PDB file of C-alpha atoms and ligand atoms in Angstrom:
ATOM      1  CA  MET A1073      45.166-204.559 269.106  1.00 38.00           C
ATOM      2  CA  VAL A1074      44.440-203.643 272.791  1.00 37.00           C
ATOM      3  CA  ALA A1075      48.237-201.380 274.578  1.00 42.00           C
ATOM      4  CA  PRO A1076      49.541-203.221 277.164  1.00 40.00           C
ATOM      5  CA  ASN A1077      48.418-201.478 279.424  1.00 42.00           C
ATOM      6  CA  GLU A1078      44.888-201.139 278.952  1.00 40.00           C
ATOM      7  CA  LEU A1079      44.772-205.033 280.157  1.00 42.00           C
ATOM      8  CA  ALA A1080      45.840-203.582 283.521  1.00 41.00           C
ATOM      9  CA  PRO A1081      43.354-202.967 286.498  1.00 43.00           C
ATOM     10  CA  VAL A1082      41.572-200.211 287.003  1.00 42.00           C
ATOM     11  CA  ASP A1083      42.915-198.118 289.714  1.00 45.00           C
ATOM     12  CA  ILE A1084      40.136-197.415 292.053  1.00 60.00           C
ATOM     13  CA  THR A1085      41.795-196.113 294.981  1.00 78.00           C
ATOM     14  CA  ARG A1086      39.474-193.951 296.745  1.00 88.00           C
ATOM     15  CA  GLU A1087      40.981-191.821 299.665  1.00 93.00           C
ATOM     16  CA  PHE A1088      38.356-192.909 301.766  1.00 95.00           C
ATOM     17  CA  ASP A1089      37.012-195.961 302.708  1.00 94.00           C
ATOM     18  CA  PHE A1090      32.907-195.748 300.514  1.00 95.00           C
ATOM     19  CA  THR A1091      31.155-198.447 301.280  1.00 96.00           C
ATOM     20  CA  GLU A1092      27.667-200.084 300.255  1.00 96.00           C
ATOM     21  CA  ALA A1093      26.158-198.977 302.893  1.00 97.00           C
ATOM     22  CA  ASP A1094      27.454-195.526 303.239  1.00 97.00           C
ATOM     23  CA  PHE A1095      26.219-195.031 300.155  1.00 97.00           C
ATOM     24  CA  ARG A1096      22.550-196.704 301.142  1.00 97.00           C
ATOM     25  CA  SER A1097      22.596-194.887 304.318  1.00 98.00           C
ATOM     26  CA  LEU A1098      23.390-191.758 303.139  1.00 98.00           C
ATOM     27  CA  ALA A1099      21.109-191.659 300.138  1.00 98.00           C
ATOM     28  CA  GLN A1100      18.168-192.012 302.722  1.00 98.00           C
ATOM     29  CA  LEU A1101      19.265-188.820 304.258  1.00 97.00           C
ATOM     30  CA  ALA A1102      19.275-186.633 300.877  1.00 97.00           C
ATOM     31  CA  TYR A1103      15.677-189.056 300.259  1.00 98.00           C
ATOM     32  CA  GLU A1104      13.966-188.099 304.574  1.00 97.00           C
ATOM     33  CA  HIS A1105      15.866-184.827 303.960  1.00 96.00           C
ATOM     34  CA  THR A1106      15.292-183.073 300.472  1.00 97.00           C
ATOM     35  CA  GLY A1107      12.874-185.569 298.770  1.00 97.00           C
ATOM     36  CA  ILE A1108      16.047-186.169 295.940  1.00 97.00           C
ATOM     37  CA  THR A1109      16.272-189.969 295.281  1.00 97.00           C
ATOM     38  CA  LEU A1110      20.429-190.447 294.551  1.00 97.00           C
ATOM     39  CA  ALA A1111      20.345-193.600 292.815  1.00 95.00           C
ATOM     40  CA  ASP A1112      22.672-196.215 292.281  1.00 95.00           C
ATOM     41  CA  SER A1113      23.758-194.976 289.491  1.00 95.00           C
ATOM     42  CA  LYS A1114      24.987-191.535 291.652  1.00 96.00           C
ATOM     43  CA  ARG A1115      27.482-193.558 293.816  1.00 96.00           C
ATOM     44  CA  ASN A1116      30.848-191.093 292.859  1.00 95.00           C
ATOM     45  CA  LEU A1117      28.856-188.201 292.251  1.00 95.00           C
ATOM     46  CA  VAL A1118      28.004-188.958 296.664  1.00 97.00           C
ATOM     47  CA  TYR A1119      31.965-190.050 296.838  1.00 97.00           C
ATOM     48  CA  SER A1120      33.367-187.357 295.252  1.00 96.00           C
ATOM     49  CA  ARG A1121      30.597-184.033 295.883  1.00 97.00           C
ATOM     50  CA  VAL A1122      30.275-185.758 299.860  1.00 98.00           C
ATOM     51  CA  SER A1123      34.867-186.412 300.080  1.00 97.00           C
ATOM     52  CA  ARG A1124      35.083-182.342 300.349  1.00 97.00           C
ATOM     53  CA  ARG A1125      33.764-182.286 303.395  1.00 98.00           C
ATOM     54  CA  LEU A1126      35.021-184.909 305.203  1.00 98.00           C
ATOM     55  CA  ARG A1127      38.233-183.095 304.558  1.00 97.00           C
ATOM     56  CA  THR A1128      37.297-180.081 305.405  1.00 97.00           C
ATOM     57  CA  LEU A1129      36.267-181.548 308.365  1.00 97.00           C
ATOM     58  CA  GLY A1130      39.588-183.480 308.756  1.00 97.00           C
ATOM     59  CA  LEU A1131      37.511-186.991 309.094  1.00 96.00           C
ATOM     60  CA  THR A1132      39.129-190.443 307.137  1.00 94.00           C
ATOM     61  CA  SER A1133      36.267-192.157 306.798  1.00 96.00           C
ATOM     62  CA  PHE A1134      31.980-191.599 305.138  1.00 97.00           C
ATOM     63  CA  LYS A1135      31.564-193.788 308.637  1.00 97.00           C
ATOM     64  CA  GLN A1136      32.827-191.272 310.368  1.00 97.00           C
ATOM     65  CA  TYR A1137      30.791-188.146 308.917  1.00 98.00           C
ATOM     66  CA  ARG A1138      28.222-190.617 309.204  1.00 98.00           C
ATOM     67  CA  SER A1139      28.575-190.349 312.764  1.00 97.00           C
ATOM     68  CA  TYR A1140      29.221-187.181 312.504  1.00 97.00           C
ATOM     69  CA  LEU A1141      26.102-186.404 310.938  1.00 97.00           C
ATOM     70  CA  ALA A1142      24.301-188.187 313.878  1.00 95.00           C
ATOM     71  CA  ARG A1143      25.933-186.286 316.795  1.00 95.00           C
ATOM     72  CA  ASP A1144      23.891-183.063 317.949  1.00 92.00           C
ATOM     73  CA  ASP A1145      26.863-180.781 318.157  1.00 94.00           C
ATOM     74  CA  ASN A1146      27.688-181.001 314.633  1.00 91.00           C
ATOM     75  CA  SER A1147      26.499-177.379 314.120  1.00 89.00           C
ATOM     76  CA  GLY A1148      24.328-177.926 311.247  1.00 92.00           C
ATOM     77  CA  GLU A1149      25.995-180.068 308.760  1.00 97.00           C
ATOM     78  CA  ILE A1150      23.354-181.892 307.799  1.00 97.00           C
ATOM     79  CA  GLU A1151      23.047-178.738 305.990  1.00 97.00           C
ATOM     80  CA  ASN A1152      26.512-178.740 304.387  1.00 97.00           C
ATOM     81  CA  PHE A1153      25.199-181.830 303.081  1.00 98.00           C
ATOM     82  CA  ILE A1154      22.295-180.955 301.253  1.00 97.00           C
ATOM     83  CA  ASN A1155      24.519-178.423 300.169  1.00 97.00           C
ATOM     84  CA  ALA A1156      27.073-180.500 298.800  1.00 97.00           C
ATOM     85  CA  ILE A1157      24.807-183.255 297.280  1.00 97.00           C
ATOM     86  CA  SER A1158      21.718-181.039 295.212  1.00 96.00           C
ATOM     87  CA  THR A1159      22.278-180.240 291.610  1.00 96.00           C
ATOM     88  CA  ASN A1160      22.404-176.712 290.655  1.00 97.00           C
ATOM     89  CA  LEU A1161      23.463-176.217 287.485  1.00 97.00           C
ATOM     90  CA  THR A1162      21.514-173.666 285.516  1.00 98.00           C
ATOM     91  CA  LYS A1163      21.443-170.354 282.971  1.00 98.00           C
ATOM     92  CA  PHE A1164      19.466-167.348 281.915  1.00 98.00           C
ATOM     93  CA  PHE A1165      17.359-168.253 279.591  1.00 98.00           C
ATOM     94  CA  ARG A1166      17.962-171.275 280.077  1.00 98.00           C
ATOM     95  CA  GLU A1167      14.140-173.015 277.822  1.00 97.00           C
ATOM     96  CA  SER A1168      13.523-169.898 276.218  1.00 97.00           C
ATOM     97  CA  HIS A1169      10.194-170.737 275.132  1.00 97.00           C
ATOM     98  CA  HIS A1170       8.975-170.301 278.715  1.00 98.00           C
ATOM     99  CA  PHE A1171      10.312-166.778 278.905  1.00 98.00           C
ATOM    100  CA  ASP A1172       8.929-165.499 276.000  1.00 98.00           C
ATOM    101  CA  HIS A1173       5.315-167.543 277.920  1.00 98.00           C
ATOM    102  CA  PHE A1174       5.720-165.418 280.432  1.00 98.00           C
ATOM    103  CA  ARG A1175       6.024-162.068 278.495  1.00 98.00           C
ATOM    104  CA  SER A1176       3.269-162.393 276.302  1.00 96.00           C
ATOM    105  CA  HIS A1177       0.826-164.799 278.687  1.00 97.00           C
ATOM    106  CA  VAL A1178       1.556-162.622 282.385  1.00 97.00           C
ATOM    107  CA  ALA A1179       4.181-159.834 281.855  1.00 96.00           C
ATOM    108  CA  GLY A1180       2.476-158.352 279.303  1.00 94.00           C
ATOM    109  CA  SER A1181      -1.655-158.531 279.976  1.00 90.00           C
ATOM    110  CA  PHE A1182       0.019-157.078 283.235  1.00 92.00           C
ATOM    111  CA  ALA A1183       1.046-154.640 281.462  1.00 90.00           C
ATOM    112  CA  HIS A1184      -1.319-153.794 279.230  1.00 83.00           C
ATOM    113  CA  SER A1185      -4.908-153.017 281.686  1.00 76.00           C
ATOM    114  CA  SER A1186      -4.057-150.702 284.132  1.00 52.00           C
ATOM    115  CA  ARG A1187      -4.529-152.520 287.163  1.00 54.00           C
ATOM    116  CA  GLY A1188      -3.399-155.513 285.866  1.00 49.00           C
ATOM    117  CA  SER A1189      -5.155-158.342 285.302  1.00 50.00           C
ATOM    118  CA  THR A1190      -4.241-159.526 288.982  1.00 53.00           C
ATOM    119  CA  GLY A1191      -5.808-156.028 290.828  1.00 55.00           C
ATOM    120  CA  GLY A1192      -2.020-154.586 290.082  1.00 84.00           C
ATOM    121  CA  ARG A1193      -0.297-156.846 292.283  1.00 93.00           C
ATOM    122  CA  LEU A1194       1.762-159.955 290.976  1.00 96.00           C
ATOM    123  CA  ARG A1195       3.876-162.387 292.684  1.00 97.00           C
ATOM    124  CA  VAL A1196       5.951-165.258 290.795  1.00 98.00           C
ATOM    125  CA  TRP A1197       7.591-167.931 292.309  1.00 98.00           C
ATOM    126  CA  SER A1198      11.215-168.976 291.431  1.00 99.00           C
ATOM    127  CA  ALA A1199      11.290-172.303 293.517  1.00 98.00           C
ATOM    128  CA  GLY A1200      14.433-174.508 292.922  1.00 98.00           C
ATOM    129  CA  CYS A1201      16.248-170.683 292.326  1.00 98.00           C
ATOM    130  CA  SER A1202      20.190-172.524 292.039  1.00 98.00           C
ATOM    131  CA  THR A1203      21.962-169.465 291.558  1.00 98.00           C
ATOM    132  CA  GLY A1204      19.613-167.053 290.632  1.00 98.00           C
ATOM    133  CA  GLU A1205      19.627-166.913 286.387  1.00 98.00           C
ATOM    134  CA  GLU A1206      15.948-167.943 286.770  1.00 98.00           C
ATOM    135  CA  PRO A1207      14.631-165.508 288.582  1.00 99.00           C
ATOM    136  CA  TYR A1208      16.677-163.188 286.885  1.00 98.00           C
ATOM    137  CA  THR A1209      15.704-163.735 283.760  1.00 98.00           C
ATOM    138  CA  ILE A1210      11.603-163.422 285.399  1.00 98.00           C
ATOM    139  CA  ALA A1211      12.813-159.919 286.782  1.00 98.00           C
ATOM    140  CA  VAL A1212      14.622-158.340 283.405  1.00 98.00           C
ATOM    141  CA  VAL A1213      11.393-159.676 281.448  1.00 98.00           C
ATOM    142  CA  LEU A1214       9.078-157.793 283.332  1.00 97.00           C
ATOM    143  CA  ARG A1215      11.438-155.065 284.525  1.00 97.00           C
ATOM    144  CA  LYS A1216      11.339-154.260 280.537  1.00 97.00           C
ATOM    145  CA  GLU A1217       8.042-155.160 279.153  1.00 95.00           C
ATOM    146  CA  VAL A1218       6.524-153.801 282.310  1.00 94.00           C
ATOM    147  CA  PRO A1219       8.671-149.960 282.264  1.00 89.00           C
ATOM    148  CA  ASP A1220       7.265-148.819 285.749  1.00 91.00           C
ATOM    149  CA  ILE A1221       7.357-151.900 287.137  1.00 93.00           C
ATOM    150  CA  LEU A1222       8.983-151.113 290.220  1.00 92.00           C
ATOM    151  CA  ARG A1223       5.570-148.235 291.146  1.00 91.00           C
ATOM    152  CA  HIS A1224       3.370-152.259 290.934  1.00 92.00           C
ATOM    153  CA  ASP A1225       2.883-154.400 293.545  1.00 94.00           C
ATOM    154  CA  ALA A1226       5.410-156.204 292.006  1.00 96.00           C
ATOM    155  CA  ARG A1227       7.432-159.267 293.023  1.00 97.00           C
ATOM    156  CA  ILE A1228       9.084-161.894 292.255  1.00 98.00           C
ATOM    157  CA  LEU A1229       9.934-164.829 295.667  1.00 98.00           C
ATOM    158  CA  ALA A1230      12.892-167.140 294.685  1.00 98.00           C
ATOM    159  CA  THR A1231      13.826-169.855 297.274  1.00 98.00           C
ATOM    160  CA  ASP A1232      16.378-172.754 297.321  1.00 98.00           C
ATOM    161  CA  ILE A1233      17.276-175.283 299.844  1.00 98.00           C
ATOM    162  CA  ASP A1234      20.851-175.303 299.011  1.00 98.00           C
ATOM    163  CA  THR A1235      22.719-172.365 301.208  1.00 97.00           C
ATOM    164  CA  GLU A1236      25.614-171.403 298.881  1.00 97.00           C
ATOM    165  CA  VAL A1237      23.306-171.186 296.014  1.00 98.00           C
ATOM    166  CA  LEU A1238      21.582-168.786 297.393  1.00 98.00           C
ATOM    167  CA  ALA A1239      24.117-166.365 298.756  1.00 98.00           C
ATOM    168  CA  LYS A1240      25.940-166.746 294.756  1.00 98.00           C
ATOM    169  CA  ALA A1241      22.345-165.283 294.016  1.00 98.00           C
ATOM    170  CA  SER A1242      21.924-162.049 295.778  1.00 98.00           C
ATOM    171  CA  ARG A1243      24.963-161.235 295.360  1.00 97.00           C
ATOM    172  CA  GLY A1244      23.680-160.948 291.210  1.00 97.00           C
ATOM    173  CA  GLU A1245      27.618-160.835 289.570  1.00 97.00           C
ATOM    174  CA  TYR A1246      28.130-163.364 287.352  1.00 97.00           C
ATOM    175  CA  PRO A1247      31.358-164.905 285.310  1.00 95.00           C
ATOM    176  CA  LEU A1248      31.039-162.655 281.940  1.00 95.00           C
ATOM    177  CA  ASP A1249      30.373-165.463 279.567  1.00 95.00           C
ATOM    178  CA  SER A1250      27.500-166.550 281.463  1.00 96.00           C
ATOM    179  CA  ILE A1251      25.599-163.717 279.442  1.00 95.00           C
ATOM    180  CA  ASP A1252      25.827-165.504 276.007  1.00 95.00           C
ATOM    181  CA  GLN A1253      22.189-166.823 276.369  1.00 93.00           C
ATOM    182  CA  ILE A1254      20.986-163.865 277.133  1.00 97.00           C
ATOM    183  CA  PRO A1255      18.844-161.560 273.207  1.00 97.00           C
ATOM    184  CA  LYS A1256      21.162-158.646 272.968  1.00 97.00           C
ATOM    185  CA  SER A1257      17.429-156.277 273.930  1.00 97.00           C
ATOM    186  CA  TYR A1258      17.620-157.230 277.561  1.00 98.00           C
ATOM    187  CA  LEU A1259      21.858-156.935 278.113  1.00 98.00           C
ATOM    188  CA  PRO A1260      21.477-152.926 279.334  1.00 97.00           C
ATOM    189  CA  PHE A1261      20.071-155.095 283.034  1.00 98.00           C
ATOM    190  CA  PHE A1262      23.538-156.330 282.687  1.00 98.00           C
ATOM    191  CA  ALA A1263      26.303-154.312 284.209  1.00 97.00           C
ATOM    192  CA  GLU A1264      30.366-155.237 283.275  1.00 95.00           C
ATOM    193  CA  THR A1265      32.535-155.216 286.162  1.00 92.00           C
ATOM    194  CA  ASP A1266      35.804-155.943 287.785  1.00 86.00           C
ATOM    195  CA  GLY A1267      35.418-158.710 289.686  1.00 67.00           C
ATOM    196  CA  GLY A1268      38.507-159.114 291.395  1.00 70.00           C
ATOM    197  CA  GLY A1269      41.856-160.831 290.167  1.00 73.00           C
ATOM    198  CA  GLY A1270      41.503-159.680 286.859  1.00 75.00           C
ATOM    199  CA  ALA A1271      38.699-161.505 285.705  1.00 83.00           C
ATOM    200  CA  ARG A1272      35.604-159.393 283.978  1.00 90.00           C
ATOM    201  CA  SER A1273      31.822-159.878 285.297  1.00 95.00           C
ATOM    202  CA  VAL A1274      28.372-158.649 285.343  1.00 97.00           C
ATOM    203  CA  VAL A1275      26.753-157.585 287.943  1.00 97.00           C
ATOM    204  CA  VAL A1276      22.454-157.310 287.395  1.00 98.00           C
ATOM    205  CA  GLU A1277      20.975-153.544 287.917  1.00 97.00           C
ATOM    206  CA  ARG A1278      19.988-152.821 291.191  1.00 97.00           C
ATOM    207  CA  GLU A1279      15.926-152.114 290.363  1.00 97.00           C
ATOM    208  CA  VAL A1280      15.746-155.753 288.568  1.00 98.00           C
ATOM    209  CA  ARG A1281      17.743-157.282 291.555  1.00 98.00           C
ATOM    210  CA  SER A1282      15.454-155.514 294.109  1.00 98.00           C
ATOM    211  CA  LEU A1283      12.267-157.026 292.333  1.00 98.00           C
ATOM    212  CA  ILE A1284      13.397-160.412 293.906  1.00 98.00           C
ATOM    213  CA  THR A1285      13.560-161.943 297.757  1.00 98.00           C
ATOM    214  CA  PHE A1286      15.755-164.834 297.871  1.00 98.00           C
ATOM    215  CA  ARG A1287      15.315-167.399 300.770  1.00 98.00           C
ATOM    216  CA  ARG A1288      15.611-170.661 302.024  1.00 98.00           C
ATOM    217  CA  LEU A1289      12.726-173.384 301.436  1.00 98.00           C
ATOM    218  CA  ASN A1290      12.347-176.814 301.294  1.00 98.00           C
ATOM    219  CA  LEU A1291      10.062-177.813 298.995  1.00 98.00           C
ATOM    220  CA  LEU A1292       8.610-180.492 301.164  1.00 97.00           C
ATOM    221  CA  GLU A1293       7.887-178.811 304.113  1.00 97.00           C
ATOM    222  CA  ALA A1294       5.337-176.156 304.866  1.00 97.00           C
ATOM    223  CA  TRP A1295       5.033-172.208 302.945  1.00 98.00           C
ATOM    224  CA  PRO A1296       4.446-170.168 304.625  1.00 95.00           C
ATOM    225  CA  PHE A1297       2.666-167.893 302.430  1.00 94.00           C
ATOM    226  CA  ASN A1298      -0.404-165.925 302.809  1.00 89.00           C
ATOM    227  CA  GLY A1299      -1.423-164.708 298.588  1.00 94.00           C
ATOM    228  CA  LEU A1300      -1.802-166.586 295.723  1.00 98.00           C
ATOM    229  CA  PHE A1301       1.217-166.594 293.058  1.00 98.00           C
ATOM    230  CA  ASP A1302       0.507-165.420 289.496  1.00 97.00           C
ATOM    231  CA  ALA A1303       2.819-167.896 287.574  1.00 98.00           C
ATOM    232  CA  ILE A1304       4.980-170.441 289.566  1.00 98.00           C
ATOM    233  CA  PHE A1305       8.652-171.849 287.464  1.00 98.00           C
ATOM    234  CA  CYS A1306       9.668-175.030 289.146  1.00 98.00           C
ATOM    235  CA  ARG A1307      12.004-176.430 286.206  1.00 98.00           C
ATOM    236  CA  ASN A1308      14.696-179.049 286.975  1.00 97.00           C
ATOM    237  CA  VAL A1309      13.312-179.420 290.724  1.00 98.00           C
ATOM    238  CA  MET A1310      11.247-182.363 290.279  1.00 96.00           C
ATOM    239  CA  ILE A1311      13.612-184.383 287.907  1.00 95.00           C
ATOM    240  CA  TYR A1312      15.586-185.790 291.173  1.00 95.00           C
ATOM    241  CA  PHE A1313      11.731-186.503 293.085  1.00 96.00           C
ATOM    242  CA  ASP A1314      10.424-189.893 293.326  1.00 94.00           C
ATOM    243  CA  ASN A1315       6.577-190.186 291.628  1.00 92.00           C
ATOM    244  CA  PRO A1316       4.627-189.302 295.227  1.00 93.00           C
ATOM    245  CA  THR A1317       6.402-186.082 296.245  1.00 95.00           C
ATOM    246  CA  LYS A1318       6.444-185.194 292.736  1.00 94.00           C
ATOM    247  CA  SER A1319       2.795-185.677 292.451  1.00 93.00           C
ATOM    248  CA  ASN A1320       2.555-184.226 296.259  1.00 94.00           C
ATOM    249  CA  LEU A1321       4.596-180.514 294.721  1.00 96.00           C
ATOM    250  CA  VAL A1322       2.123-180.407 292.229  1.00 96.00           C
ATOM    251  CA  GLU A1323      -1.008-180.626 293.732  1.00 95.00           C
ATOM    252  CA  ARG A1324       0.936-178.275 296.277  1.00 97.00           C
ATOM    253  CA  PHE A1325       1.976-175.840 293.505  1.00 98.00           C
ATOM    254  CA  THR A1326      -2.019-175.560 291.801  1.00 97.00           C
ATOM    255  CA  GLN A1327      -3.557-174.987 295.210  1.00 97.00           C
ATOM    256  CA  GLN A1328      -1.052-172.202 295.277  1.00 98.00           C
ATOM    257  CA  ILE A1329      -1.344-170.777 291.839  1.00 98.00           C
ATOM    258  CA  ARG A1330      -4.539-168.023 290.620  1.00 97.00           C
ATOM    259  CA  PRO A1331      -7.076-169.505 288.634  1.00 97.00           C
ATOM    260  CA  GLY A1332      -5.639-169.021 285.307  1.00 97.00           C
ATOM    261  CA  GLY A1333      -1.778-168.967 286.619  1.00 98.00           C
ATOM    262  CA  TRP A1334       0.538-170.577 285.254  1.00 98.00           C
ATOM    263  CA  LEU A1335       3.237-173.300 286.413  1.00 98.00           C
ATOM    264  CA  TYR A1336       6.090-174.036 284.481  1.00 98.00           C
ATOM    265  CA  ILE A1337       8.159-177.068 285.044  1.00 97.00           C
ATOM    266  CA  GLY A1338      11.218-178.507 282.889  1.00 96.00           C
ATOM    267  CA  HIS A1339      11.575-179.948 279.734  1.00 90.00           C
ATOM    268  CA  SER A1340      12.274-183.318 281.088  1.00 88.00           C
ATOM    269  CA  GLU A1341       9.542-183.167 283.776  1.00 86.00           C
ATOM    270  CA  SER A1342       6.358-183.649 281.976  1.00 75.00           C
ATOM    271  CA  LEU A1343       3.186-184.362 284.978  1.00 81.00           C
ATOM    272  CA  THR A1344       2.084-188.122 284.390  1.00 73.00           C
ATOM    273  CA  GLY A1345      -0.896-189.053 285.598  1.00 73.00           C
ATOM    274  CA  THR A1346      -3.695-186.838 286.472  1.00 77.00           C
ATOM    275  CA  HIS A1347      -3.946-183.394 288.409  1.00 87.00           C
ATOM    276  CA  PRO A1348      -7.241-181.866 289.040  1.00 90.00           C
ATOM    277  CA  GLY A1349      -6.815-178.376 287.787  1.00 95.00           C
ATOM    278  CA  LEU A1350      -4.571-178.335 285.264  1.00 95.00           C
ATOM    279  CA  ARG A1351      -4.284-177.950 282.304  1.00 94.00           C
ATOM    280  CA  LEU A1352      -1.968-178.377 279.548  1.00 93.00           C
ATOM    281  CA  MET A1353      -1.748-175.162 277.498  1.00 94.00           C
ATOM    282  CA  GLY A1354       2.254-175.599 275.725  1.00 93.00           C
ATOM    283  CA  ARG A1355       5.022-177.361 276.297  1.00 93.00           C
ATOM    284  CA  THR A1356       5.881-177.582 279.757  1.00 95.00           C
ATOM    285  CA  ILE A1357       3.161-175.659 280.686  1.00 96.00           C
ATOM    286  CA  TYR A1358       0.483-175.148 282.204  1.00 96.00           C
ATOM    287  CA  ARG A1359      -2.425-172.352 283.644  1.00 97.00           C
ATOM    288  CA  ARG A1360      -4.063-173.196 286.676  1.00 97.00           C
ATOM    289  CA  GLU A1361      -8.787-173.621 284.993  1.00 94.00           C
ATOM    290  CA  ALA A1362     -10.712-171.077 286.748  1.00 83.00           C
TER     291      ALA A1362
HETATM  292  C1  SAM B1429      18.260-178.249 288.920  1.00 50.42           C
HETATM  293  S1  SAM B1429      18.691-176.058 289.833  1.00 50.42           S
HETATM  294  C2  SAM B1429      17.895-175.977 288.881  1.00 50.42           C
HETATM  295  C3  SAM B1429      17.579-174.548 288.412  1.00 50.42           C
HETATM  296  C4  SAM B1429      16.944-174.246 287.957  1.00 50.42           C
HETATM  297  N1  SAM B1429      15.349-173.169 287.973  1.00 50.42           N
HETATM  298  C5  SAM B1429      16.657-174.132 286.302  1.00 50.42           C
HETATM  299  O1  SAM B1429      15.724-174.450 286.022  1.00 50.42           O
HETATM  300  O2  SAM B1429      17.946-174.081 285.462  1.00 50.42           O
HETATM  301  C6  SAM B1429      17.739-177.693 290.560  1.00 50.42           C
HETATM  302  C7  SAM B1429      17.365-176.566 292.058  1.00 50.42           C
HETATM  303  O3  SAM B1429      16.973-177.252 292.912  1.00 50.42           O
HETATM  304  C8  SAM B1429      16.919-177.433 294.481  1.00 50.42           C
HETATM  305  N2  SAM B1429      16.214-177.985 294.959  1.00 50.42           N
HETATM  306  C9  SAM B1429      16.338-179.886 295.138  1.00 50.42           C
HETATM  307  N3  SAM B1429      16.009-180.374 296.262  1.00 50.42           N
HETATM  308  C10 SAM B1429      15.019-178.973 296.635  1.00 50.42           C
HETATM  309  C11 SAM B1429      13.992-178.839 297.836  1.00 50.42           C
HETATM  310  N4  SAM B1429      13.574-180.224 298.721  1.00 50.42           N
HETATM  311  N5  SAM B1429      13.498-177.662 297.859  1.00 50.42           N
HETATM  312  C12 SAM B1429      14.057-176.853 297.328  1.00 50.42           C
HETATM  313  N6  SAM B1429      15.019-176.812 296.259  1.00 50.42           N
HETATM  314  C13 SAM B1429      15.103-177.488 296.464  1.00 50.42           C
HETATM  315  C14 SAM B1429      19.247-177.578 293.970  1.00 50.42           C
HETATM  316  O4  SAM B1429      19.389-177.116 295.343  1.00 50.42           O
HETATM  317  C15 SAM B1429      19.112-177.102 292.969  1.00 50.42           C
HETATM  318  O5  SAM B1429      19.541-175.490 292.828  1.00 50.42           O
END
C-alpha cells in the first residue's frame, strides 16, 4: 500500500536559483583550475557546497556568484570556490598495506643502511595530502622505523590545492576518535589534549610534525622541485581527474621519482594504458625502473 503523502510531489525548492548553465559554468571553472571533473551526478553536491559561499557573500543566486567570480576585485574568490568543491575525505593509515610496504621497502632500507640507500637523504611527497592524516602516517612510520630520523636529511613534503585543509593539517590536531585506525604501536606519537569546548582531541608529537613541510600546490601547474623523490603518495586524488589529466600527471610523477623509488596510488585508481618507466609491484604500488 502506498502512504498518501508518498504520491505528493517532492519539494525541491532551493534557497538559491541554480540553473543548468550555472552548473555547467562552475564545473568548467573547476576543471580548468583543478582538473577535477564534476559529472552531472555532482549537481547537488556543487549546489550545497557552493551555497555556503553565496550565504557568506550575501548573494541571492548562482548567476550573481558567477558574475562575482568573473570580477577582478573579488578578493581571490576562486580560492574559496576551489576549497568548496574539493573532496577531502582521508584518515590515518588509510589503505594500510601501503604503509606496510613503505615501512619495509623505504623506511626499513633507509634505517638498515648506515647512509641509507639514498645517501642519507630521504624525500617523500604526499601529493593531495588533505587535512594531513596521510603525511603524518608516513612521518610516524619513519619516526618509529628510523629512531634517529631527526638526525638525517629526511623530509616529507605535503601539498594540496585546498588552503583550508592545509591550515588544518599544519595544526596537527584531530578529534580523539580519529586515532581509532592507528595501530597501537604508533599511538605514543599522539598526545591527548583538551581541544577546548570540552571535546578531547589528539595532537601529533612535535618531532613528527617537524619532518613535514605543508605547501599549497596545484598538481596541474609547474612543480618547483630541484631533486627527486624516494616515494610519492598520490592517493584518491586522480580519481577526480579525467584520463588525459591522469596520464599526464602519472608521466610527471614518474620523472619526479628517483630510479628504484615508489609511487603509491589510491585503491580504485589502477593505472590504465602504458606508463613507460613504471612497473606494478603490488596492489596500487609502482616502482620507477632504473
Ligand atoms: C580525497 S583527498 C585524498 C587525501 C589523501 N591523499 C588520502 O588518500 O586519504 C583528495 C585531495 O586532493 C586535493 N586535490 C584535488 N585536486 C587537486 C589539484 N589539482 N592539485 C592539488 N591537490 C588537489 C583535494 O583538495 C583533496 O584534499
